[in-house]
């Protein structure tokens, strides 16, 4: 599903003009980005919780070549 598909669905369900639906989607994206960047957790009912976690560095493999690569934390 593309961004335009989401905007079309929002407009159809809510009766908002597509421009307003697009603006609302952009605002949600900005809010989510800002809150996650600040280390906050976001709960979206019916969807789930969004949060940023730190992972340890590890060794992986390039699937095309099989070569070992270092994956940073």
PDB file of C-alpha atoms in Angstrom:
ATOM      1  CA  UNK A   1       0.000   0.000   0.000  1.00  0.00           C
ATOM      2  CA  UNK A   2       1.415   3.379  -0.982  1.00  0.00           C
ATOM      3  CA  UNK A   3       1.115   6.705   0.782  1.00  0.00           C
ATOM      4  CA  UNK A   4      -1.424   7.794  -1.832  1.00  0.00           C
ATOM      5  CA  UNK A   5      -3.494   4.666  -1.146  1.00  0.00           C
ATOM      6  CA  UNK A   6      -3.537   5.521   2.562  1.00  0.00           C
ATOM      7  CA  UNK A   7      -4.529   9.121   1.811  1.00  0.00           C
ATOM      8  CA  UNK A   8      -7.342   7.923  -0.466  1.00  0.00           C
ATOM      9  CA  UNK A   9      -8.607   5.543   2.232  1.00  0.00           C
ATOM     10  CA  UNK A  10      -8.488   8.246   4.918  1.00  0.00           C
ATOM     11  CA  UNK A  11     -10.388  10.642   2.649  1.00  0.00           C
ATOM     12  CA  UNK A  12     -13.006   8.019   1.801  1.00  0.00           C
ATOM     13  CA  UNK A  13     -13.561   6.884   5.411  1.00  0.00           C
ATOM     14  CA  UNK A  14     -13.585  10.332   7.014  1.00  0.00           C
ATOM     15  CA  UNK A  15     -15.082  12.412   4.226  1.00  0.00           C
ATOM     16  CA  UNK A  16     -12.086  14.779   4.352  1.00  0.00           C
ATOM     17  CA  UNK A  17     -10.704  16.242   1.156  1.00  0.00           C
ATOM     18  CA  UNK A  18      -7.619  14.379  -0.084  1.00  0.00           C
ATOM     19  CA  UNK A  19      -5.422  17.418   0.644  1.00  0.00           C
ATOM     20  CA  UNK A  20      -6.548  17.472   4.293  1.00  0.00           C
ATOM     21  CA  UNK A  21      -6.104  13.707   4.570  1.00  0.00           C
ATOM     22  CA  UNK A  22      -2.557  14.040   3.184  1.00  0.00           C
ATOM     23  CA  UNK A  23      -1.779  16.855   5.607  1.00  0.00           C
ATOM     24  CA  UNK A  24      -3.083  14.736   8.507  1.00  0.00           C
ATOM     25  CA  UNK A  25      -0.943  11.767   7.445  1.00  0.00           C
ATOM     26  CA  UNK A  26       2.130  13.995   7.149  1.00  0.00           C
ATOM     27  CA  UNK A  27       1.435  15.417  10.621  1.00  0.00           C
ATOM     28  CA  UNK A  28       1.169  11.914  12.091  1.00  0.00           C
ATOM     29  CA  UNK A  29       4.477  10.982  10.464  1.00  0.00           C
ATOM     30  CA  UNK A  30       6.151  14.078  11.914  1.00  0.00           C
ATOM     31  CA  UNK A  31       4.761  13.414  15.388  1.00  0.00           C
ATOM     32  CA  UNK A  32       5.837   9.756  15.351  1.00  0.00           C
ATOM     33  CA  UNK A  33       9.326  10.639  14.108  1.00  0.00           C
ATOM     34  CA  UNK A  34       9.800  13.371  16.715  1.00  0.00           C
ATOM     35  CA  UNK A  35       8.568  11.253  19.631  1.00  0.00           C
ATOM     36  CA  UNK A  36      10.653   8.207  18.698  1.00  0.00           C
ATOM     37  CA  UNK A  37      13.730  10.385  18.204  1.00  0.00           C
ATOM     38  CA  UNK A  38      13.221  11.703  21.760  1.00  0.00           C
ATOM     39  CA  UNK A  39      13.145   8.127  23.065  1.00  0.00           C
ATOM     40  CA  UNK A  40       9.413   8.022  23.760  1.00  0.00           C
ATOM     41  CA  UNK A  41       7.156   5.044  23.093  1.00  0.00           C
ATOM     42  CA  UNK A  42       4.022   5.464  20.990  1.00  0.00           C
ATOM     43  CA  UNK A  43       0.935   3.282  21.357  1.00  0.00           C
ATOM     44  CA  UNK A  44      -1.442   3.124  18.392  1.00  0.00           C
ATOM     45  CA  UNK A  45      -4.600   1.252  19.424  1.00  0.00           C
ATOM     46  CA  UNK A  46      -5.327  -1.612  17.075  1.00  0.00           C
ATOM     47  CA  UNK A  47      -1.837  -1.395  15.552  1.00  0.00           C
ATOM     48  CA  UNK A  48       0.711  -1.781  18.344  1.00  0.00           C
ATOM     49  CA  UNK A  49       3.486  -0.025  20.188  1.00  0.00           C
ATOM     50  CA  UNK A  50       6.343   1.746  18.448  1.00  0.00           C
ATOM     51  CA  UNK A  51       9.676   2.249  20.154  1.00  0.00           C
ATOM     52  CA  UNK A  52      13.350   2.466  19.307  1.00  0.00           C
ATOM     53  CA  UNK A  53      15.684  -0.123  20.798  1.00  0.00           C
ATOM     54  CA  UNK A  54      19.446  -0.464  20.758  1.00  0.00           C
ATOM     55  CA  UNK A  55      20.960  -3.655  19.390  1.00  0.00           C
ATOM     56  CA  UNK A  56      24.428  -5.000  19.992  1.00  0.00           C
ATOM     57  CA  UNK A  57      26.928  -5.054  17.137  1.00  0.00           C
ATOM     58  CA  UNK A  58      27.134  -8.404  15.389  1.00  0.00           C
ATOM     59  CA  UNK A  59      28.595 -10.250  12.428  1.00  0.00           C
ATOM     60  CA  UNK A  60      26.381 -11.049   9.476  1.00  0.00           C
ATOM     61  CA  UNK A  61      26.740 -12.344   5.938  1.00  0.00           C
ATOM     62  CA  UNK A  62      26.234 -10.639   2.612  1.00  0.00           C
ATOM     63  CA  UNK A  63      23.534 -12.835   1.029  1.00  0.00           C
ATOM     64  CA  UNK A  64      24.877 -12.249  -2.479  1.00  0.00           C
ATOM     65  CA  UNK A  65      28.509 -13.157  -1.808  1.00  0.00           C
ATOM     66  CA  UNK A  66      28.472 -15.020   1.513  1.00  0.00           C
ATOM     67  CA  UNK A  67      31.155 -12.624   2.758  1.00  0.00           C
ATOM     68  CA  UNK A  68      31.117 -11.822   6.494  1.00  0.00           C
ATOM     69  CA  UNK A  69      30.278  -8.228   7.308  1.00  0.00           C
ATOM     70  CA  UNK A  70      30.262  -6.259  10.552  1.00  0.00           C
ATOM     71  CA  UNK A  71      26.827  -4.933  11.454  1.00  0.00           C
ATOM     72  CA  UNK A  72      27.092  -1.955  13.829  1.00  0.00           C
ATOM     73  CA  UNK A  73      24.890  -1.589  16.895  1.00  0.00           C
TER      74      UNK A  73
END
